[in-house]
PDB file of N, CA and C in Angstrom:
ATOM      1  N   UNK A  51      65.388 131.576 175.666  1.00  0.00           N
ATOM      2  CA  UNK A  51      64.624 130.363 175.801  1.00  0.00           C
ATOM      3  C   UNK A  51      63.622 130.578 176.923  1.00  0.00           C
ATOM      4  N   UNK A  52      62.259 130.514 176.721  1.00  0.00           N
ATOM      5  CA  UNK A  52      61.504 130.197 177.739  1.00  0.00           C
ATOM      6  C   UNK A  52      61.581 129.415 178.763  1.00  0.00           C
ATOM      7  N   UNK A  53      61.450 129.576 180.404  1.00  0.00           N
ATOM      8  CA  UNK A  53      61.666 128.810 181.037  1.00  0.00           C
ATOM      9  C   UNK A  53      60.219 128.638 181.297  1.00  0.00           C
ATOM     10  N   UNK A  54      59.841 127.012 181.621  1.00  0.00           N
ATOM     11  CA  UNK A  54      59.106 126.407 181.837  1.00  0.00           C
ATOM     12  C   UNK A  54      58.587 125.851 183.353  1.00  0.00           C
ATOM     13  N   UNK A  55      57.941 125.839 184.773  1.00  0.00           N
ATOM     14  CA  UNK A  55      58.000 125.041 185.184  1.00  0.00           C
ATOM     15  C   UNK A  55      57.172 123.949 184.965  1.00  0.00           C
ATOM     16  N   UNK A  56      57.605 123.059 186.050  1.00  0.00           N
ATOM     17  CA  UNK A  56      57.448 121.361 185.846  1.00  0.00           C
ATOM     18  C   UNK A  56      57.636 121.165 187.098  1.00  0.00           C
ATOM     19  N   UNK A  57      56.124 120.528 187.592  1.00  0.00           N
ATOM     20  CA  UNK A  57      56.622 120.222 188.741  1.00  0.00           C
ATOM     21  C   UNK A  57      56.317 118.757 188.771  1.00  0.00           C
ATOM     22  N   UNK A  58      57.334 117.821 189.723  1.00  0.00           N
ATOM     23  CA  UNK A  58      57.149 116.381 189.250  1.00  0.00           C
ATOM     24  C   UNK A  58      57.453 115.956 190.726  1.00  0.00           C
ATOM     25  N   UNK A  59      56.787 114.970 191.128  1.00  0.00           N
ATOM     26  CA  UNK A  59      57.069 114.388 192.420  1.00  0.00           C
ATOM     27  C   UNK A  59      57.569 112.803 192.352  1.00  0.00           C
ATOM     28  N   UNK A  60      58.791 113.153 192.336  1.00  0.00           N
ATOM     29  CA  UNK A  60      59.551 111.545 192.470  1.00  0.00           C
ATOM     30  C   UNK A  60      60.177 111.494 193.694  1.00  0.00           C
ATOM     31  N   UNK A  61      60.246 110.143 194.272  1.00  0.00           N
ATOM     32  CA  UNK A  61      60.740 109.588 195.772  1.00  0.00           C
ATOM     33  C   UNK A  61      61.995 110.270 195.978  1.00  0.00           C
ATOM     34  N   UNK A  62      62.206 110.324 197.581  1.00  0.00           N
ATOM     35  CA  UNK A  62      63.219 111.158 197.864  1.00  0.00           C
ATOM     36  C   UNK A  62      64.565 110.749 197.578  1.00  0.00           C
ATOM     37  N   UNK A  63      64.611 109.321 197.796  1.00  0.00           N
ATOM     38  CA  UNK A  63      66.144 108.915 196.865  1.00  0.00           C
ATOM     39  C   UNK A  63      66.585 109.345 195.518  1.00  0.00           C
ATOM     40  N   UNK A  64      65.380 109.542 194.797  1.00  0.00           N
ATOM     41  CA  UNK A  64      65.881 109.396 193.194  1.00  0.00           C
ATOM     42  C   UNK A  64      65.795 110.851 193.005  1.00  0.00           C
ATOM     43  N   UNK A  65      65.755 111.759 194.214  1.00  0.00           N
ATOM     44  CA  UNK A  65      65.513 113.322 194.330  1.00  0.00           C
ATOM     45  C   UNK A  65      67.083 113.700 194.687  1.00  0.00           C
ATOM     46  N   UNK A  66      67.299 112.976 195.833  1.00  0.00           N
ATOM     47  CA  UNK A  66      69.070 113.088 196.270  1.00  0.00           C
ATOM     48  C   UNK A  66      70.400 112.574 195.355  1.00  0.00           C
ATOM     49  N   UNK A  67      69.839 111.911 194.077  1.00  0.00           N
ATOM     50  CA  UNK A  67      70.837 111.461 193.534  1.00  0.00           C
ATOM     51  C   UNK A  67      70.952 112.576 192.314  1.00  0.00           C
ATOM     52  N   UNK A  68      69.459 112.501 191.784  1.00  0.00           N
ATOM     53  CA  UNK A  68      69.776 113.892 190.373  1.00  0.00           C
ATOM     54  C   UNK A  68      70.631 114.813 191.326  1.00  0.00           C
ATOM     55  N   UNK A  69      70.234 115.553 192.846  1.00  0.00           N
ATOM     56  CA  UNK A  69      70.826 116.665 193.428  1.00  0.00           C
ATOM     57  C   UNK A  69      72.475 116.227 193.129  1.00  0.00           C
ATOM     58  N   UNK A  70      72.735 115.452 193.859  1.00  0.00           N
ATOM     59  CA  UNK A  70      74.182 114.649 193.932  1.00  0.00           C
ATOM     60  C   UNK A  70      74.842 114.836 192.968  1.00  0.00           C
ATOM     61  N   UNK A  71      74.130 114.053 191.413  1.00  0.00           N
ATOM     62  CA  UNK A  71      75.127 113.840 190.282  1.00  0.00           C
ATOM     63  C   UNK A  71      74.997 115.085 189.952  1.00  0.00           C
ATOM     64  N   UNK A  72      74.051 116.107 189.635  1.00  0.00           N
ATOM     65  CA  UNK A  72      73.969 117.384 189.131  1.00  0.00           C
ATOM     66  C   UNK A  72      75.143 118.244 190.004  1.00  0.00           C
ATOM     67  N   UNK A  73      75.545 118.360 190.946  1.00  0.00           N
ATOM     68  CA  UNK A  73      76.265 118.702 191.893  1.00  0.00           C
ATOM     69  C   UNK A  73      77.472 118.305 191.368  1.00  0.00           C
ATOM     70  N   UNK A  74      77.819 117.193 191.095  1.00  0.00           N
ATOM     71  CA  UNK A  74      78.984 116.414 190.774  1.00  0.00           C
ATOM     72  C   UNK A  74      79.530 117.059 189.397  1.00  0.00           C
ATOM     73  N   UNK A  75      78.793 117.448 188.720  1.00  0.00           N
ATOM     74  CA  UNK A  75      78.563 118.068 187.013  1.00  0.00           C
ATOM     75  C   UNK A  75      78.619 119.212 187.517  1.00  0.00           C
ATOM     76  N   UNK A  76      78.693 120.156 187.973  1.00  0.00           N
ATOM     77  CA  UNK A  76      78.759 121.787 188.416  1.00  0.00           C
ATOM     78  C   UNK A  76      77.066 122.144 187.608  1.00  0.00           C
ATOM     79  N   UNK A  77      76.443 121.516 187.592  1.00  0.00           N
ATOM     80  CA  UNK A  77      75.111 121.579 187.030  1.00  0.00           C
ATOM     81  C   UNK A  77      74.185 122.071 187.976  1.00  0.00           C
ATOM     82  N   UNK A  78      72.827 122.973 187.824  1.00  0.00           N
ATOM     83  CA  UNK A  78      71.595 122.858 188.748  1.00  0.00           C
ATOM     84  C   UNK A  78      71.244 122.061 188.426  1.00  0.00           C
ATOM     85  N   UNK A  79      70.119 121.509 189.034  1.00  0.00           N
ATOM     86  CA  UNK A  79      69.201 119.806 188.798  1.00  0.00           C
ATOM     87  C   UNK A  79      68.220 120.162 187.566  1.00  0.00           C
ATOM     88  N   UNK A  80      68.027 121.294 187.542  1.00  0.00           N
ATOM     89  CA  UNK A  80      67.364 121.941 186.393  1.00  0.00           C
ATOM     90  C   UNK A  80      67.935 121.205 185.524  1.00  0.00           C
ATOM     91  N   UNK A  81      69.023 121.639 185.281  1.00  0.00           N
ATOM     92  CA  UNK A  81      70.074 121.966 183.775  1.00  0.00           C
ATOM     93  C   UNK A  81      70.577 120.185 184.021  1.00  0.00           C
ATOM     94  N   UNK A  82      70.761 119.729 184.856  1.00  0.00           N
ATOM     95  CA  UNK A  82      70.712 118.214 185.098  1.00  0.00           C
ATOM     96  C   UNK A  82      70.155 117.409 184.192  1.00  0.00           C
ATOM     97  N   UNK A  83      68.538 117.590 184.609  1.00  0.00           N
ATOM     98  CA  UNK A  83      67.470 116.954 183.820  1.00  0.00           C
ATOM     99  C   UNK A  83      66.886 116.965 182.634  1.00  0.00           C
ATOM    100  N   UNK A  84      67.753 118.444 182.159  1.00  0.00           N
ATOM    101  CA  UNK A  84      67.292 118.901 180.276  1.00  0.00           C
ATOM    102  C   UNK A  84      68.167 118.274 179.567  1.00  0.00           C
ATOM    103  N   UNK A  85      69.546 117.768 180.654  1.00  0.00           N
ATOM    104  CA  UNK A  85      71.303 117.257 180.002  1.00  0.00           C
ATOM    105  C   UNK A  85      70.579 115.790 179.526  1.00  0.00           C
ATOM    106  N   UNK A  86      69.795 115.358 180.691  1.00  0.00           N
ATOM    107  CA  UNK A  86      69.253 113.535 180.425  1.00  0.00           C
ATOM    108  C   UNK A  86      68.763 113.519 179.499  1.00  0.00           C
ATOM    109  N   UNK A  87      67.454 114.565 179.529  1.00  0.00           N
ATOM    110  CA  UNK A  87      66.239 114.063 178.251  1.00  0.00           C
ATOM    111  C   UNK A  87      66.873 114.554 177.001  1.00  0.00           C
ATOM    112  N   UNK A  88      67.953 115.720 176.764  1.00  0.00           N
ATOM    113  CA  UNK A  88      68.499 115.869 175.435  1.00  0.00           C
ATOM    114  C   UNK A  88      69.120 114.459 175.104  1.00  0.00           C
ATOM    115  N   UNK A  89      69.895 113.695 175.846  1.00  0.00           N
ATOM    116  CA  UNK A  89      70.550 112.447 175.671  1.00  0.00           C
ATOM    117  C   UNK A  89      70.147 111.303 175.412  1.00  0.00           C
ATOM    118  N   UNK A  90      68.571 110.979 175.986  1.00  0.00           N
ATOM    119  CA  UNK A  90      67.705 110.387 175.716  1.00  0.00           C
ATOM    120  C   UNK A  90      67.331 110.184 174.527  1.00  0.00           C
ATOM    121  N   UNK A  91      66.584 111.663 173.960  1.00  0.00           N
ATOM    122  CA  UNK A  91      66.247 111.582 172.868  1.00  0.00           C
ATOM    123  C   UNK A  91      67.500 111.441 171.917  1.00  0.00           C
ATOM    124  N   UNK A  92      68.217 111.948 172.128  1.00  0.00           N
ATOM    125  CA  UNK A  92      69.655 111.360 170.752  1.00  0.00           C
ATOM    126  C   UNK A  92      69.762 109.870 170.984  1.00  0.00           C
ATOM    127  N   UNK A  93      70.064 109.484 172.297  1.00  0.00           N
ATOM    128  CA  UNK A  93      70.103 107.776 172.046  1.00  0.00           C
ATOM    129  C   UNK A  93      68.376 107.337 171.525  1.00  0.00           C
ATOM    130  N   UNK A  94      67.883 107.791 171.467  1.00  0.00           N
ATOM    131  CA  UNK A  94      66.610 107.260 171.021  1.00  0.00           C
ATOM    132  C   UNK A  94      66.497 107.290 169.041  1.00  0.00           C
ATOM    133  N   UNK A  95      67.168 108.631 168.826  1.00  0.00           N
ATOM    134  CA  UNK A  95      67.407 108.998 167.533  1.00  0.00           C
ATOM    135  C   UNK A  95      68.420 108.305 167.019  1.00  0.00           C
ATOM    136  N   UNK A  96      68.986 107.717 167.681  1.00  0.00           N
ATOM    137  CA  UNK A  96      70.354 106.564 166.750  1.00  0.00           C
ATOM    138  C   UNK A  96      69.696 105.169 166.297  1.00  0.00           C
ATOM    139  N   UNK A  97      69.063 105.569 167.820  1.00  0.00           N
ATOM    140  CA  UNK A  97      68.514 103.597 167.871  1.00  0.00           C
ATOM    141  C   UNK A  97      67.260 103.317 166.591  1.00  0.00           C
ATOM    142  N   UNK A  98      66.706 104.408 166.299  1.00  0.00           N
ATOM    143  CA  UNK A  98      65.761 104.419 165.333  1.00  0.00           C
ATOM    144  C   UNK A  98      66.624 104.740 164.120  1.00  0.00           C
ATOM    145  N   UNK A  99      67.592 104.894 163.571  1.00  0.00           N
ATOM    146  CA  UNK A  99      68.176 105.135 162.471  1.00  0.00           C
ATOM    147  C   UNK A  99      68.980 103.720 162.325  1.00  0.00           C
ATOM    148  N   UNK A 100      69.754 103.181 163.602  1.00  0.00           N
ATOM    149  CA  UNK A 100      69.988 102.109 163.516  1.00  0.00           C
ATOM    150  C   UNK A 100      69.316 100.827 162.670  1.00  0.00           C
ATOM    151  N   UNK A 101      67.856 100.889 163.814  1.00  0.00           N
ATOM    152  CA  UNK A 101      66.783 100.064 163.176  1.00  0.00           C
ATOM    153  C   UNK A 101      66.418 100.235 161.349  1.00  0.00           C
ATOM    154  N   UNK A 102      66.429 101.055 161.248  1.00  0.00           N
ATOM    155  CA  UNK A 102      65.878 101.316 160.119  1.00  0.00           C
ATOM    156  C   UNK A 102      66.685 100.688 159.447  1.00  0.00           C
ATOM    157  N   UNK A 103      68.587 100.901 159.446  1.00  0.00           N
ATOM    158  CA  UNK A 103      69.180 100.299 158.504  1.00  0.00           C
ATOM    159  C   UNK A 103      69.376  99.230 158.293  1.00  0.00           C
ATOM    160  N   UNK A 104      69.067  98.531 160.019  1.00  0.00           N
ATOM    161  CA  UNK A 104      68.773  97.063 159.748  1.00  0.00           C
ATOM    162  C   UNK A 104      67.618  96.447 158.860  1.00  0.00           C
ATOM    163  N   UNK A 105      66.615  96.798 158.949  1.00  0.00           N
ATOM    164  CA  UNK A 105      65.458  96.781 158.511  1.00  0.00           C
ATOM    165  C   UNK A 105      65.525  97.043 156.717  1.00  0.00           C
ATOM    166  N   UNK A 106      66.673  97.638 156.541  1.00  0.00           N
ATOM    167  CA  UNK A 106      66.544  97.618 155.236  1.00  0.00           C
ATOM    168  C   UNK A 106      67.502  96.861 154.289  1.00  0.00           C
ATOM    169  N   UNK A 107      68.825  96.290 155.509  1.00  0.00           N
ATOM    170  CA  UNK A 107      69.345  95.606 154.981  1.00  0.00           C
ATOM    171  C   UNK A 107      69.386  94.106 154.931  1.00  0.00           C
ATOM    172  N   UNK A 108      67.996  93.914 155.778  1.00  0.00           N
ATOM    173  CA  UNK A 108      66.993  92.426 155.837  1.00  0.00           C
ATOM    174  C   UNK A 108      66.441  92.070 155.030  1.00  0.00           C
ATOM    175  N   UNK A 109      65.571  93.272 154.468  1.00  0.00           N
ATOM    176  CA  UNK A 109      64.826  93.469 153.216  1.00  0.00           C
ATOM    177  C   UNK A 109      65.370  94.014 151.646  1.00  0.00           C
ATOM    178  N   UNK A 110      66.716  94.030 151.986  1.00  0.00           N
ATOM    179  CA  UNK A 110      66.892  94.579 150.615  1.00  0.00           C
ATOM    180  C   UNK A 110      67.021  93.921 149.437  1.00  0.00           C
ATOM    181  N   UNK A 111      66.967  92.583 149.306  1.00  0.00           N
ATOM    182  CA  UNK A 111      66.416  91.593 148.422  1.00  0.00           C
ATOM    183  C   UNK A 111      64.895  92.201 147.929  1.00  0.00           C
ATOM    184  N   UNK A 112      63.948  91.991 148.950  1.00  0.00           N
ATOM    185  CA  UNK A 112      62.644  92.493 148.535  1.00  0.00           C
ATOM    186  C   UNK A 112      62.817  93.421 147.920  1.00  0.00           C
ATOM    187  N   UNK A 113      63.022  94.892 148.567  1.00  0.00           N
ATOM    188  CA  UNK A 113      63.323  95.789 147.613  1.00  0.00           C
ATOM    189  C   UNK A 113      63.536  95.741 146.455  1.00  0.00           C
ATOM    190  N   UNK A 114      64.847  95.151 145.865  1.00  0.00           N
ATOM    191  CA  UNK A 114      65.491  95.618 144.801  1.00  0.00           C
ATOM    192  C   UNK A 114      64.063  94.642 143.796  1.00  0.00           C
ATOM    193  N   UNK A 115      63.429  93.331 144.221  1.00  0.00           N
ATOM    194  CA  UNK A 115      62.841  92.895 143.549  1.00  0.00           C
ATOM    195  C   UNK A 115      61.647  93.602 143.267  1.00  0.00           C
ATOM    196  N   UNK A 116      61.332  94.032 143.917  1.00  0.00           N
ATOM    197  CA  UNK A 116      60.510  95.102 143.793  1.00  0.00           C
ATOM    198  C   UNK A 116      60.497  96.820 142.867  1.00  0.00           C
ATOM    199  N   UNK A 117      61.863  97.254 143.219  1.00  0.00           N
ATOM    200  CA  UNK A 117      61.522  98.368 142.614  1.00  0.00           C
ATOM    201  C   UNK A 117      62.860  98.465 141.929  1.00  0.00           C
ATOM    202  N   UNK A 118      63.496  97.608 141.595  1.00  0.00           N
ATOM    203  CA  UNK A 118      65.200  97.117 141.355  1.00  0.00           C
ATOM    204  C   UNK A 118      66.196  97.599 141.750  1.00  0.00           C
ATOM    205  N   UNK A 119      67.084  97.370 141.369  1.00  0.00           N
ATOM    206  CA  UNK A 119      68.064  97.739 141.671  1.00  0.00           C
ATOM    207  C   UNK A 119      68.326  99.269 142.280  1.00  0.00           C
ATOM    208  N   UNK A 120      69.273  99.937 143.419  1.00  0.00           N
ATOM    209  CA  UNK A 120      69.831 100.781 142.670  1.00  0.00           C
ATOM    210  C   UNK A 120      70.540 101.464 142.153  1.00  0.00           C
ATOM    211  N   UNK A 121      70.075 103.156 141.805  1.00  0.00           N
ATOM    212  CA  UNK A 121      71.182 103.152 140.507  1.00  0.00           C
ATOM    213  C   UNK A 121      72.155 103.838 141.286  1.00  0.00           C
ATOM    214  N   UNK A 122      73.433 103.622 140.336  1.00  0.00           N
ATOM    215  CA  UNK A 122      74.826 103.958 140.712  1.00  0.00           C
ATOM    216  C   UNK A 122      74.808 105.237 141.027  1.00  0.00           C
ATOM    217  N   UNK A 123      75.472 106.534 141.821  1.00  0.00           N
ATOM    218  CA  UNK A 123      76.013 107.555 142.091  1.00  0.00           C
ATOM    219  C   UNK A 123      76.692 107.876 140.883  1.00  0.00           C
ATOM    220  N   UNK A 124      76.665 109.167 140.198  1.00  0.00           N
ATOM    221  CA  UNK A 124      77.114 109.841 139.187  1.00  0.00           C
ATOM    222  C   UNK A 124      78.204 110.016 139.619  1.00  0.00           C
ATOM    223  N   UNK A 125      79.021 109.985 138.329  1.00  0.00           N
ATOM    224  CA  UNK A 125      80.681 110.126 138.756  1.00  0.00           C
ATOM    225  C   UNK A 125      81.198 111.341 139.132  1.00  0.00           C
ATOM    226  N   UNK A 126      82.218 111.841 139.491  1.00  0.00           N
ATOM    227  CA  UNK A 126      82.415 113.036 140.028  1.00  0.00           C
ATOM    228  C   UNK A 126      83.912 113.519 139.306  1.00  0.00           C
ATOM    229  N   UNK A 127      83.542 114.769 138.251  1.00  0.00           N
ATOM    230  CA  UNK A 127      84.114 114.965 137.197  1.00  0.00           C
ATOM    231  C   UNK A 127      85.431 115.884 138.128  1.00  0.00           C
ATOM    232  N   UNK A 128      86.211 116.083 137.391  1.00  0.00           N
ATOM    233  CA  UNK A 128      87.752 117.169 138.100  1.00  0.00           C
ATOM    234  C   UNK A 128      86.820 118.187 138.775  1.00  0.00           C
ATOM    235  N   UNK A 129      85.889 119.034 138.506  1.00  0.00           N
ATOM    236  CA  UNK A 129      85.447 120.237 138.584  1.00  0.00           C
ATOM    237  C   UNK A 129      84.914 119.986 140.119  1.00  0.00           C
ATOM    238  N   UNK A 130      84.391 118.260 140.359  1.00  0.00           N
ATOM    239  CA  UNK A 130      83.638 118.213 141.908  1.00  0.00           C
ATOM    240  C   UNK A 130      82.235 118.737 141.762  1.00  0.00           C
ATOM    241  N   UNK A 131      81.966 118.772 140.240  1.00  0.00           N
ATOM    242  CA  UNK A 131      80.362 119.096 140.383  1.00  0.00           C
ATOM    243  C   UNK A 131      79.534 117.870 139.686  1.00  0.00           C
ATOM    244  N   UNK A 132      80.075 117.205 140.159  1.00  0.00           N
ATOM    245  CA  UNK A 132      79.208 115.643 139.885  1.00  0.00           C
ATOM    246  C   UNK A 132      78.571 115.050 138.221  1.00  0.00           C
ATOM    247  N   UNK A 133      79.582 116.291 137.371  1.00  0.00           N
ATOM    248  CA  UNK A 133      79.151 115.972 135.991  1.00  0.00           C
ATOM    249  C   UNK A 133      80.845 115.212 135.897  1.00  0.00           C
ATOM    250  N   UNK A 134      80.634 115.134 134.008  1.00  0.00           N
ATOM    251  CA  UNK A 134      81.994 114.483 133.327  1.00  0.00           C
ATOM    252  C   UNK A 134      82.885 115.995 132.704  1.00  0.00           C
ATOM    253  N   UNK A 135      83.675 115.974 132.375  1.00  0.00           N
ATOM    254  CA  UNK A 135      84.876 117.089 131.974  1.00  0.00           C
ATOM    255  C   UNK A 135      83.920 117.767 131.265  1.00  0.00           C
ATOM    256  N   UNK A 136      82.832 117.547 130.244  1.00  0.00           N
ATOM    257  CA  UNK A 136      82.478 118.175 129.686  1.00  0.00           C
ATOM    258  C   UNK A 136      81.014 118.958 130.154  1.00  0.00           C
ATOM    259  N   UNK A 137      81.073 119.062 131.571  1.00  0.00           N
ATOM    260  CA  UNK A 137      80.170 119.421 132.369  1.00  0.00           C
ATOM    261  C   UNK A 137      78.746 118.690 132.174  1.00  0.00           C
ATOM    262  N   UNK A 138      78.877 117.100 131.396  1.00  0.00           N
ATOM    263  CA  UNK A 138      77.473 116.721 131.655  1.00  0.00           C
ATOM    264  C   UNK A 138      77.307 115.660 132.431  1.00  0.00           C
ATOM    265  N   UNK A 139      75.873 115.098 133.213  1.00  0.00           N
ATOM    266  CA  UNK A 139      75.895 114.038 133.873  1.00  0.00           C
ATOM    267  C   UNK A 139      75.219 113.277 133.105  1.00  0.00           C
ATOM    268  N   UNK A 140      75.844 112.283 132.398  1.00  0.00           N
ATOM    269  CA  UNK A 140      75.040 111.539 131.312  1.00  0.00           C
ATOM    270  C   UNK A 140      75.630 110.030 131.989  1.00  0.00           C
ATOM    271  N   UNK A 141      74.872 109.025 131.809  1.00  0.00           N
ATOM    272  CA  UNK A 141      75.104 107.578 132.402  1.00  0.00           C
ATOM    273  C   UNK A 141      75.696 107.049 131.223  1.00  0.00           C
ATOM    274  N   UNK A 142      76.135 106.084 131.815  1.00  0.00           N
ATOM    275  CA  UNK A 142      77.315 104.795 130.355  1.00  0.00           C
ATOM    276  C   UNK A 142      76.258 104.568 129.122  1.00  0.00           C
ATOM    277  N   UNK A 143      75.153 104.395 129.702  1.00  0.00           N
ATOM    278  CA  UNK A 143      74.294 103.774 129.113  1.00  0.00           C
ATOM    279  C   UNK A 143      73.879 105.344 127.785  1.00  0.00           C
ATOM    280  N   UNK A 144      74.185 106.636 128.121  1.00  0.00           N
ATOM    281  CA  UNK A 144      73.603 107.906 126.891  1.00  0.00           C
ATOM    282  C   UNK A 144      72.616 108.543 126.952  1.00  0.00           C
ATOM    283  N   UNK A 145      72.226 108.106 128.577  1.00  0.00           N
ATOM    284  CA  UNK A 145      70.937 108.539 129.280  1.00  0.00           C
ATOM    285  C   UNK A 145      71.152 109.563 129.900  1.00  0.00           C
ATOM    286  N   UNK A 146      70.582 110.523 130.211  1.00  0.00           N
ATOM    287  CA  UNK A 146      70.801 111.200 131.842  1.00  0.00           C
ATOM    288  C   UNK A 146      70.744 112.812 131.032  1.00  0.00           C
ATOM    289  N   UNK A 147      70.847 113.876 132.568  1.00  0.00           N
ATOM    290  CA  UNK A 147      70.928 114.855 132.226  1.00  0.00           C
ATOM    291  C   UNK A 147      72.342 115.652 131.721  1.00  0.00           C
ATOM    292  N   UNK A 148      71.964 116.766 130.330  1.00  0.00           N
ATOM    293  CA  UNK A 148      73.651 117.235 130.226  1.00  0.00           C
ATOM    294  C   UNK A 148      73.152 118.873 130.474  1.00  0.00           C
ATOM    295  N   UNK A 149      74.458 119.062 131.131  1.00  0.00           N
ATOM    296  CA  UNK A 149      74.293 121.004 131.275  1.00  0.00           C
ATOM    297  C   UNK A 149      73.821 121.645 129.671  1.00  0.00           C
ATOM    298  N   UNK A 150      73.543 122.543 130.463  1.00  0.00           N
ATOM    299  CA  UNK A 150      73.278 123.169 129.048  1.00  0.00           C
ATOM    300  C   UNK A 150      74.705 123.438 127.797  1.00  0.00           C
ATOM    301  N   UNK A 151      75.895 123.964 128.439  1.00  0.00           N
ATOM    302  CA  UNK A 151      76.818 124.082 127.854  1.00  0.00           C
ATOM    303  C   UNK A 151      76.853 122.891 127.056  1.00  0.00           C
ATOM    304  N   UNK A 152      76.922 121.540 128.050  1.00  0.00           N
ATOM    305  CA  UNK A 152      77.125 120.251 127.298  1.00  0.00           C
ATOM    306  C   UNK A 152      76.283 119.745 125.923  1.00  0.00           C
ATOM    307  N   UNK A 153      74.547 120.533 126.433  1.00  0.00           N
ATOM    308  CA  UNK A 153      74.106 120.362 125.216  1.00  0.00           C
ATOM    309  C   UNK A 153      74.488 121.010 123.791  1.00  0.00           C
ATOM    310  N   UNK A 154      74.460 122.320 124.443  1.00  0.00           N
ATOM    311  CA  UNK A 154      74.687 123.693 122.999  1.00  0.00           C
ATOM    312  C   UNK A 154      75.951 123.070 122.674  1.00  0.00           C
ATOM    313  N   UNK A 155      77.270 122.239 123.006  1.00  0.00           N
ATOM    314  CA  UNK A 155      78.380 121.836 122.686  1.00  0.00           C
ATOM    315  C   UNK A 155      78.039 120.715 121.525  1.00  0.00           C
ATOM    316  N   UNK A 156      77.018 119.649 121.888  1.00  0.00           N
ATOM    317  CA  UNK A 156      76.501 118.651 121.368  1.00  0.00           C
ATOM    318  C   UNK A 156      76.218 118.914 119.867  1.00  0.00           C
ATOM    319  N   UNK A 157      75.434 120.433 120.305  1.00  0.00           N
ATOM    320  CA  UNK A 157      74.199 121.413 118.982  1.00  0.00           C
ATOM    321  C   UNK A 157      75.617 121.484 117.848  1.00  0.00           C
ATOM    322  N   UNK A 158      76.283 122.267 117.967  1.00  0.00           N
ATOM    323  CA  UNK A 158      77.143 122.733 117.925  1.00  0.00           C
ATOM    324  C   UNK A 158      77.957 121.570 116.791  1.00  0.00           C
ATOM    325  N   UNK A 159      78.735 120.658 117.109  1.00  0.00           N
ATOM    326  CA  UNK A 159      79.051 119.770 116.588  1.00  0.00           C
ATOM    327  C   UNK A 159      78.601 118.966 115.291  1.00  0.00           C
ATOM    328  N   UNK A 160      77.023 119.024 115.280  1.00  0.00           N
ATOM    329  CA  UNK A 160      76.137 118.465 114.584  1.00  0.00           C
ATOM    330  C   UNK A 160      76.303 118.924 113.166  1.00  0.00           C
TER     331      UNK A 160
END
């Protein structure tokens, strides 16, 4: 990793306390201050994922009126590959995609 400097001039209290708590952490003030802003940005990255899900579960009326409903998660056949026994993912409805096996099985039958 490249080291970078940075030089930043903050008041001498808020200079003795990073020293302090970094000290307290078996940390340099270096490795102190990369510990904050990594933490920062993750609490920053929740709080925006947070939002979002609020945001969508405010609006999800609009949504669905909008672009409808949606659709269900494909069932998940014995095999765990998200088709039906006969390796296809086809919806209730006779829609959807089938493996190829499932098709040539289909052919086959006819």
């Amino acid at each position: 990793m490249a080291k970078t400097q940075l030089n930043v001039r903050v008041d001498e209290s808020t200079a003795a306390a990073a020293r302090r708590r970094a000290h307290q952490r078996g940390l340099s003030v270096n490795r102190y201050i990369e510990e904050l802003v990594k933490q920062d940005a993750g609490e920053a990255g929740r709080a925006f994922v947070e939002a979002a899900a609020d945001f969508m579960k405010q609006y999800e009326s609009v949504f669905a009126e909008e672009f409808g409903a949606p659709a269900a998660p494909p069932a998940v056949g014995p095999s765990g590959d998200g088709g039906a026994e006969s390796g296809a993912a086809v919806k209730p409805d006779g829609t959807g995609r089938r493996s190829r096996r499932a098709k040539s099985e289909i052919q086959g039958k006819r």
